[in-house]
Coordinates of C-alpha atoms and ligand atoms in Angstrom, one line a residue:
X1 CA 102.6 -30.7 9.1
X2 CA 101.7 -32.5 12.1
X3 CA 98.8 -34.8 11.3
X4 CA 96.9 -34.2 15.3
X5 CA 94.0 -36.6 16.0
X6 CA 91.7 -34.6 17.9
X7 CA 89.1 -36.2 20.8
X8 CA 86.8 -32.9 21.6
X9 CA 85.1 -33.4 25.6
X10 CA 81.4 -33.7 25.7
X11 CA 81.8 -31.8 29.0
X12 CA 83.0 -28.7 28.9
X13 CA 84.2 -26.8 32.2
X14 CA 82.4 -23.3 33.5
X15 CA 85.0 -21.0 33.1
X16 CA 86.7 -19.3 36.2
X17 CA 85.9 -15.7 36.8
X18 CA 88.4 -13.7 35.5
X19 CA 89.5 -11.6 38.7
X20 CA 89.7 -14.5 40.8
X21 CA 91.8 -16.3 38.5
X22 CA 95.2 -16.5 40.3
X23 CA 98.6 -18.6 39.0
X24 CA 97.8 -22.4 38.1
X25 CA 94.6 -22.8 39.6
X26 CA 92.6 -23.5 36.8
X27 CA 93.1 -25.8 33.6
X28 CA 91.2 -26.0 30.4
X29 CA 88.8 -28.3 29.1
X30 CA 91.9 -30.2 26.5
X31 CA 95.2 -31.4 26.7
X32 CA 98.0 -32.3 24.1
X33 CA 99.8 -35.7 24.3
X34 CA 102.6 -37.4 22.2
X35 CA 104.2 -40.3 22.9
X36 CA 108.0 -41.6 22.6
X37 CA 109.1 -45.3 22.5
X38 CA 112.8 -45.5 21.5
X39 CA 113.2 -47.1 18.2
X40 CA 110.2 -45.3 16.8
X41 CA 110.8 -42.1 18.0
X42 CA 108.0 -39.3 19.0
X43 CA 104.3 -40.6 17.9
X44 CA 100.9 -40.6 17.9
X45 CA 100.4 -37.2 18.4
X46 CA 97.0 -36.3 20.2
X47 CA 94.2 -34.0 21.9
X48 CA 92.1 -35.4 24.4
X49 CA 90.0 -34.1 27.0
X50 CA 92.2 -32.8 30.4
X51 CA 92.1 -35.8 32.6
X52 CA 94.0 -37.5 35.1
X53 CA 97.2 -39.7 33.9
X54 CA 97.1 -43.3 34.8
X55 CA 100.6 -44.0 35.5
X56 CA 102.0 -47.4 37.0
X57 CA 103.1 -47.1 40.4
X58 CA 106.7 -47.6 39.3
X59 CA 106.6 -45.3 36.4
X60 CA 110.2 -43.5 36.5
X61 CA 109.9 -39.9 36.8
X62 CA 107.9 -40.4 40.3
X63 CA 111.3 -42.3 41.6
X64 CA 114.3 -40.6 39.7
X65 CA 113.3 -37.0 38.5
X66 CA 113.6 -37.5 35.1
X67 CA 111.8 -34.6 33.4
X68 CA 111.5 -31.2 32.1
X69 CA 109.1 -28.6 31.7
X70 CA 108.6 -25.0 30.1
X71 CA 106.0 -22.1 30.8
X72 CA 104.9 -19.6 28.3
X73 CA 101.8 -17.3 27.6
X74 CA 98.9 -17.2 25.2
X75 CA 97.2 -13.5 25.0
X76 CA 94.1 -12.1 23.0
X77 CA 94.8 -9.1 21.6
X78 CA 91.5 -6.6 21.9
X79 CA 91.0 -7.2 18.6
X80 CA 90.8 -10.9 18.8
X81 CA 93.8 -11.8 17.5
X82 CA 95.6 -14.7 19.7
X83 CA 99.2 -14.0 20.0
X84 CA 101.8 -16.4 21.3
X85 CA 105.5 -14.7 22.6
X86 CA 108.6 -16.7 21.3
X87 CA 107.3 -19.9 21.1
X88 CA 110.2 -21.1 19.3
X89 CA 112.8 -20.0 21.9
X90 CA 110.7 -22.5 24.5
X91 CA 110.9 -25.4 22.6
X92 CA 114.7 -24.5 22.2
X93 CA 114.7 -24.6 25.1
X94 CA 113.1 -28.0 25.8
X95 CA 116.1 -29.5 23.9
X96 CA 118.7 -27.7 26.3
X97 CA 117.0 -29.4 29.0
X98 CA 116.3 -32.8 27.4
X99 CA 120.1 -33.0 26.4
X100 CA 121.1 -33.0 30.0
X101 CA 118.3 -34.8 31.4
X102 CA 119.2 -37.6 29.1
X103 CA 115.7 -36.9 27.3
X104 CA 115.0 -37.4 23.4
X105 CA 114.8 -34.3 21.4
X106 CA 111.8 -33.3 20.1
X107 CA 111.3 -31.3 16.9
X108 CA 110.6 -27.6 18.2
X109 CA 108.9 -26.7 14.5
X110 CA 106.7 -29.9 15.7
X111 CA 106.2 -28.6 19.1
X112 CA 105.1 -25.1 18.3
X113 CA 102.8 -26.3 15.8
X114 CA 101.3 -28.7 19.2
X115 CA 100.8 -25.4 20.9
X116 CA 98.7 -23.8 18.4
X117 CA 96.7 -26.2 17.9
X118 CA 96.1 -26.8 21.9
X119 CA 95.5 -22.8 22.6
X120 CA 93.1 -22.6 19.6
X121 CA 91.2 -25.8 20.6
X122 CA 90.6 -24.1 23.8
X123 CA 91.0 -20.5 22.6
X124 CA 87.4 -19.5 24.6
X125 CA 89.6 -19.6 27.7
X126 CA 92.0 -16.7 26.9
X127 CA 91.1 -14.3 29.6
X128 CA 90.9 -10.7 28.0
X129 CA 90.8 -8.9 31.6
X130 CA 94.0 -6.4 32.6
X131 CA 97.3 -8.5 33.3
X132 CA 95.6 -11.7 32.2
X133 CA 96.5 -14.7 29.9
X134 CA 96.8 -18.1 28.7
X135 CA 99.7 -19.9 30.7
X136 CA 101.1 -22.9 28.3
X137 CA 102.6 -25.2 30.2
X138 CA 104.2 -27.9 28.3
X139 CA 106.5 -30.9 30.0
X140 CA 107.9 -34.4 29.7
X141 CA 107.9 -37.0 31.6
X142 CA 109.9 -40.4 31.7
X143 CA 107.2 -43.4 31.7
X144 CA 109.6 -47.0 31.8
X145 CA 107.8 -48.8 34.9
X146 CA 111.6 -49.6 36.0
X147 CA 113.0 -49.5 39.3
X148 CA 116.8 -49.4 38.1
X149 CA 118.6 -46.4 37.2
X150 CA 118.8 -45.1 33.8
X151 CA 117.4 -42.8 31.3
X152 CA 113.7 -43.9 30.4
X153 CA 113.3 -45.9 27.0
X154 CA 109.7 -44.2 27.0
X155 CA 108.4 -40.9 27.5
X156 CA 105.1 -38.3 26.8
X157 CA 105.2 -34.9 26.1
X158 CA 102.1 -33.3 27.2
X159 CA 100.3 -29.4 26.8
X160 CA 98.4 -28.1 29.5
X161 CA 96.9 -24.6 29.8
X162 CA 96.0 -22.4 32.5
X163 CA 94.2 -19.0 32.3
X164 CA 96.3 -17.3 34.5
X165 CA 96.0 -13.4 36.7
X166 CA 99.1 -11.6 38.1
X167 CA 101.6 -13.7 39.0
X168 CA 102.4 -12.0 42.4
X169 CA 99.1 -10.8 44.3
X170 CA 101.3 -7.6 44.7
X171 CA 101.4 -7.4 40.9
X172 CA 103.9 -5.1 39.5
X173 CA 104.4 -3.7 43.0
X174 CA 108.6 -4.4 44.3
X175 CA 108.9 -7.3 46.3
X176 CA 111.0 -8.2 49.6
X177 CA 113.7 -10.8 48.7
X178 CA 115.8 -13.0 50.8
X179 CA 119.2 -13.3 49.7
X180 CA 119.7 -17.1 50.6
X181 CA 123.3 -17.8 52.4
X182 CA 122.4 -21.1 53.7
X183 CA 121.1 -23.0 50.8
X184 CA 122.7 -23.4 46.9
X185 CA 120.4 -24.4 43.9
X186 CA 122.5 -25.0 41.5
X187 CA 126.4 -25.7 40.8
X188 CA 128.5 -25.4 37.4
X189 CA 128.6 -29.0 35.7
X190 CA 125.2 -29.4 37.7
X191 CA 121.5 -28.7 35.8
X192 CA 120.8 -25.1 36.9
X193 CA 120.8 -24.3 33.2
X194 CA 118.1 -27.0 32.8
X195 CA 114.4 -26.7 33.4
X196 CA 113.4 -29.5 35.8
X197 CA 111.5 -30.2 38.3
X198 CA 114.7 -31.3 40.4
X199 CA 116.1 -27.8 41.0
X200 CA 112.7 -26.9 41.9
X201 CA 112.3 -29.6 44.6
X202 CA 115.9 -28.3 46.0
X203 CA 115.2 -25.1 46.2
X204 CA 111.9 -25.4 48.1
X205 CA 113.5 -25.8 51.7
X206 CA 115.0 -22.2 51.6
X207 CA 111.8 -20.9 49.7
X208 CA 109.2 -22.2 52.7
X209 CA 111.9 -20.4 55.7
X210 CA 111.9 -16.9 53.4
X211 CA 108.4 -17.0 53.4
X212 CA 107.8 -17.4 57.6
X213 CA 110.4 -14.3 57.6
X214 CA 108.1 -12.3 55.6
X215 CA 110.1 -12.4 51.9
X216 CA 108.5 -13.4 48.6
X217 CA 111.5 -15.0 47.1
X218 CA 115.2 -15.8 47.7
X219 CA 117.8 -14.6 45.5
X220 CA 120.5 -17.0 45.1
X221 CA 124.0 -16.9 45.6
X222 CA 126.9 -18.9 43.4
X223 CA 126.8 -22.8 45.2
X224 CA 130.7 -22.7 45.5
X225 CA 132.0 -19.3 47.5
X226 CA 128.0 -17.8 48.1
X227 CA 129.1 -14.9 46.7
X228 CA 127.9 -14.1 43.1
X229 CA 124.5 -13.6 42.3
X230 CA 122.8 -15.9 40.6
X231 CA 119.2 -15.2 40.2
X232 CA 115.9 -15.1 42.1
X233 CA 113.3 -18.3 42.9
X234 CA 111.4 -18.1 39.2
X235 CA 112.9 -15.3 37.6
X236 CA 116.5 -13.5 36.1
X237 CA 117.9 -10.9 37.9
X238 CA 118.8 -7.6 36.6
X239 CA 120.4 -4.2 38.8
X240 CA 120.8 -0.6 37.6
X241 CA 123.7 0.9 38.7
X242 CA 125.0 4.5 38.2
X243 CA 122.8 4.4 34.6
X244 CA 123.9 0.7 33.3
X245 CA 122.5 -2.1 33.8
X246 CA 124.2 -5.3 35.0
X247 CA 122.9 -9.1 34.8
X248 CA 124.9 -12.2 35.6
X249 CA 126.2 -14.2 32.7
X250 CA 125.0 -17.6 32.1
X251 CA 127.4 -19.9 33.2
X252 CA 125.5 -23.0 33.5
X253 CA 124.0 -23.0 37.1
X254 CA 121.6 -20.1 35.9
X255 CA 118.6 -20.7 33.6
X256 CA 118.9 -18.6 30.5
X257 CA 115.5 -17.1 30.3
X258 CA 113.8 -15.5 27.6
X259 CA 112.2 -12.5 29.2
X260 CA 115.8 -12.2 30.5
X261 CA 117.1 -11.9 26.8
X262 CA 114.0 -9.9 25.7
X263 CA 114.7 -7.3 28.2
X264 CA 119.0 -7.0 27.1
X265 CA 117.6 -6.4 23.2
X266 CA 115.0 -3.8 24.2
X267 CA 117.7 -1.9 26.6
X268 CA 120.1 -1.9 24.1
X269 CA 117.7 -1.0 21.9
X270 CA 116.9 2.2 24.0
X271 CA 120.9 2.6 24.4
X272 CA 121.2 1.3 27.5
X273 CA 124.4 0.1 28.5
X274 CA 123.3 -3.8 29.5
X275 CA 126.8 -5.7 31.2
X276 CA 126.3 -9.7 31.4
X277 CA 129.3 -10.3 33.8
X278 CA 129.7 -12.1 37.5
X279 CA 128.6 -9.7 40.2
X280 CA 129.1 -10.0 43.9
X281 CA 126.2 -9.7 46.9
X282 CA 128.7 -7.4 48.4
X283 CA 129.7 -5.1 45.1
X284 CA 126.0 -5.0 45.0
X285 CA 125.2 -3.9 48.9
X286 CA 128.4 -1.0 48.1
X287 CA 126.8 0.6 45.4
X288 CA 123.6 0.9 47.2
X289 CA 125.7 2.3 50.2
X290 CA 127.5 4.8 48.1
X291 CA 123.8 5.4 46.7
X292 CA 124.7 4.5 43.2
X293 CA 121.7 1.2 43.0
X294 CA 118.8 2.7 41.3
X295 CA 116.7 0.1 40.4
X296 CA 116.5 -4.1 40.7
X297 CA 114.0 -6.3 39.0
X298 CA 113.3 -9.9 38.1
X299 CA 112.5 -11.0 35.0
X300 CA 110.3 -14.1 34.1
X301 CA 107.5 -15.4 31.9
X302 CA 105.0 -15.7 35.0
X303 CA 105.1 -12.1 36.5
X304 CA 107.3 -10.8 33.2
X305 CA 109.3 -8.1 35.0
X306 CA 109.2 -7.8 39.0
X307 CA 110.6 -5.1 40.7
X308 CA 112.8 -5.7 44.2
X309 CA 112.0 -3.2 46.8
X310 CA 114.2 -5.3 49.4
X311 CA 117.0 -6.9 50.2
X312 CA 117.9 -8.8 53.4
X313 CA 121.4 -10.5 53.1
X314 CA 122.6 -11.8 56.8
X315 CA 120.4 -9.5 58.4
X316 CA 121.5 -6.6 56.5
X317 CA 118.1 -4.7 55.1
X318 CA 118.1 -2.8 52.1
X319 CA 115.6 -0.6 50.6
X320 CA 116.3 -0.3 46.7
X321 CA 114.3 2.8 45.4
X322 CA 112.6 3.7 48.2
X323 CA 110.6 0.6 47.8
X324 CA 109.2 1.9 44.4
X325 CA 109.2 0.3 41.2
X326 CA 111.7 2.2 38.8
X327 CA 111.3 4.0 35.4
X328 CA 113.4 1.5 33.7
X329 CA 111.5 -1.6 35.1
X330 CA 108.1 0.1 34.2
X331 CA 109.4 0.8 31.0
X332 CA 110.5 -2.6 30.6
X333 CA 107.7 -4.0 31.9
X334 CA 105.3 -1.9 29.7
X335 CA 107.0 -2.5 26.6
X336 CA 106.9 -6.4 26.5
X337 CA 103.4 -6.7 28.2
X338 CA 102.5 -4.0 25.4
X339 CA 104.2 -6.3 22.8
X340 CA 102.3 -9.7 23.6
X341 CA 99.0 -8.2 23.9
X342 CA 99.5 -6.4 20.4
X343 CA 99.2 -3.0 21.7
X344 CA 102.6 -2.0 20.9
X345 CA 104.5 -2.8 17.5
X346 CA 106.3 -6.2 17.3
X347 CA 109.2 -4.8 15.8
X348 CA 111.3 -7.8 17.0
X349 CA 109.6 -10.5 15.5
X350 CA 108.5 -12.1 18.8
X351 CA 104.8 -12.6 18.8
X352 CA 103.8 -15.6 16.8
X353 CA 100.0 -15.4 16.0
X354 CA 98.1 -19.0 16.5
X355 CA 96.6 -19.8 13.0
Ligands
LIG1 C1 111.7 -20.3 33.9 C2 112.7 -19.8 34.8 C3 113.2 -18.4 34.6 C4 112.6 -17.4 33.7 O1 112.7 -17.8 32.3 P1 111.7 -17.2 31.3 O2 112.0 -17.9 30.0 O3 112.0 -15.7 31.2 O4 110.3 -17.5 31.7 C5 114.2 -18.0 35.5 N1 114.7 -18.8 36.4 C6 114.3 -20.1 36.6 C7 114.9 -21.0 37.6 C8 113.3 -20.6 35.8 O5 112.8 -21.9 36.0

């Protein structure tokens, strides 16, 4: 068991209203800290009130990157139950990235066991309204105050919590996506596989000039010939195509996320043909022209499943669906949000109850 001194605020927050709340606007009234000193190894395990980090000018991750970070979701069920989805996969996760990032592992039973106790300490901020939650944001973060180059001897790990709305103000509505032909984000050998901050900062440049042309998101081609999909801005990407549905395989530039593999068990659940294999821009622009794309979608924690309602790809527009979100992405979409909220049965195993 992880012995977790606790340091309760005297101040507690108002709460936000929960239709205004937005994505990362608002944090809690606690946060979870641990600390790692190589040699002794992760310690001092802690909640304290949310507060600023005083960090020493030179402190390491502000001049080399060195990090990691996950996102995941905290929902009360109506009948009051507080239900975490695949905790454990996360703090997998965290060790995926860590190892490549040239971070300590942590111990993910350790870790999930951190996120319970954070989300029940401030369990009073679980929104309950329509399409709201609890986003868990946990991260590390290197802490040598060193100017040379090399990984961190010292780190924290750290748990903060936002009570989150849709994702996307269109909600579950399709969105317009840029299929990027200028910009890479990632590259095999490189850390696209990672969760980092650094593939976020790189990819902001092509996310900024989408947005003046009017897209919500780019889709990303392969960093070597532009011509395999990779995935979209925040999220997995998944097509329908003549009744089956395609995904790219992980290959190491593309981050292997977990709504991305929830979403393969449930189709092959329903019988859905689900094919993980390299797919080209161009296959993909052919089978709309020979009308055989039905539907497109991202998948992601934040926004779970978002449907794409266009494509532009060198000035080439397509409309996927008539702009429409599809059966299949409903369906999907209505079967995991149905899952984490505990309206539908967990027959997966995925939702973790806190305490
Ligand atoms: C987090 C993330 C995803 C989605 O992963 P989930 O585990 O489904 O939330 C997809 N792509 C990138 C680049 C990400 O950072």
């Amino acid at each position: 068991m992880l012995d977790i001194k606790m340091e309760k605020t005297n101040h507690p927050k108002p709460k936000p209203d929960q239709d205004q709340l937005g994505f990362g606007l608002y944090f809690t009234d606690h946060m979870f800290i641990m600390d790692y000193i190589e040699g002794q190894g992760w310690h001092d395990p802690r909640i304290v009130p949310y507060a600023p980090l005083i960090l020493d000018p030179s402190t390491m991750v502000f001049h080399y990157g060195q990090a990691i970070f996950e996102g995941l979701k905290a929902y009360k069920t109506k009948h009051g139950r507080i239900l975490l989805f695949r905790p454990q996969k996360n703090m997998e996760r965290i060790n995926l990235s860590n190892d490549r990032i040239c971070i300590p592992p942590i111990d993910t039973g350790l870790a999930v066991e951190a996120i319970k106790a954070i989300v029940e300490v401030d369990k009073d901020w679980i929104p309950e309204a329509e399409g709201t939650s609890l986003y868990i944001r946990p991260f590390i973060i290197a802490t040598d105050p060193f100017l040379g180059v090399r990984p961190s001897y010292t780190y924290k790990f750290i748990i903060i919590l936002s009570p989150v709305g849709a994702y996307y103000p269109e909600g579950i509505d399709p969105v317009k996506i840029f299929v990027e032909n200028k910009y890479v984000r990632a590259v095999k050998g490189g850390t696209g596989f990672a969760k980092t901050p650094g593939n976020y900062a790189a990819s902001l440049k092509a996310q900024v000039e989408a947005k003046e042309k009017g897209y919500t998101q780019v889709l990303w081609l392969d960093g070597v010939e532009r011509k395999y999909i990779e995935e979209v801005g925040t999220m997995n990407v998944f097509f329908k195509i003549n009744g089956k549905v395609i995904t790219p395989m992980l290959e190491g530039s593309i981050l292997p996320g977990i709504t991305r593999d929830s979403t393969i068990s449930l189709l092959k659940d329903w019988g859905v043909e689900v094919i993980e294999r390299k797919i080209s821009i161009q296959e993909l622009y052919e089978a709309h022209a020979q009308g055989r794309l039905e539907e497109a979608f991202g998948t992601g924690t934040a926004a779970v499943i978002s449907p794409i309602g266009e494509l532009n790809w060198e000035g080439n527009k397509i409309v996927i669906n008539e702009g429409k979100t599809g059966d299949l992405s409903a369906k999907i979409y209505n079967t995991i949000t149905g899952i984490q909220k505990g309206d539908i049965e967990d027959k997966y195993g995925w939702t973790v109850e806190v305490n």
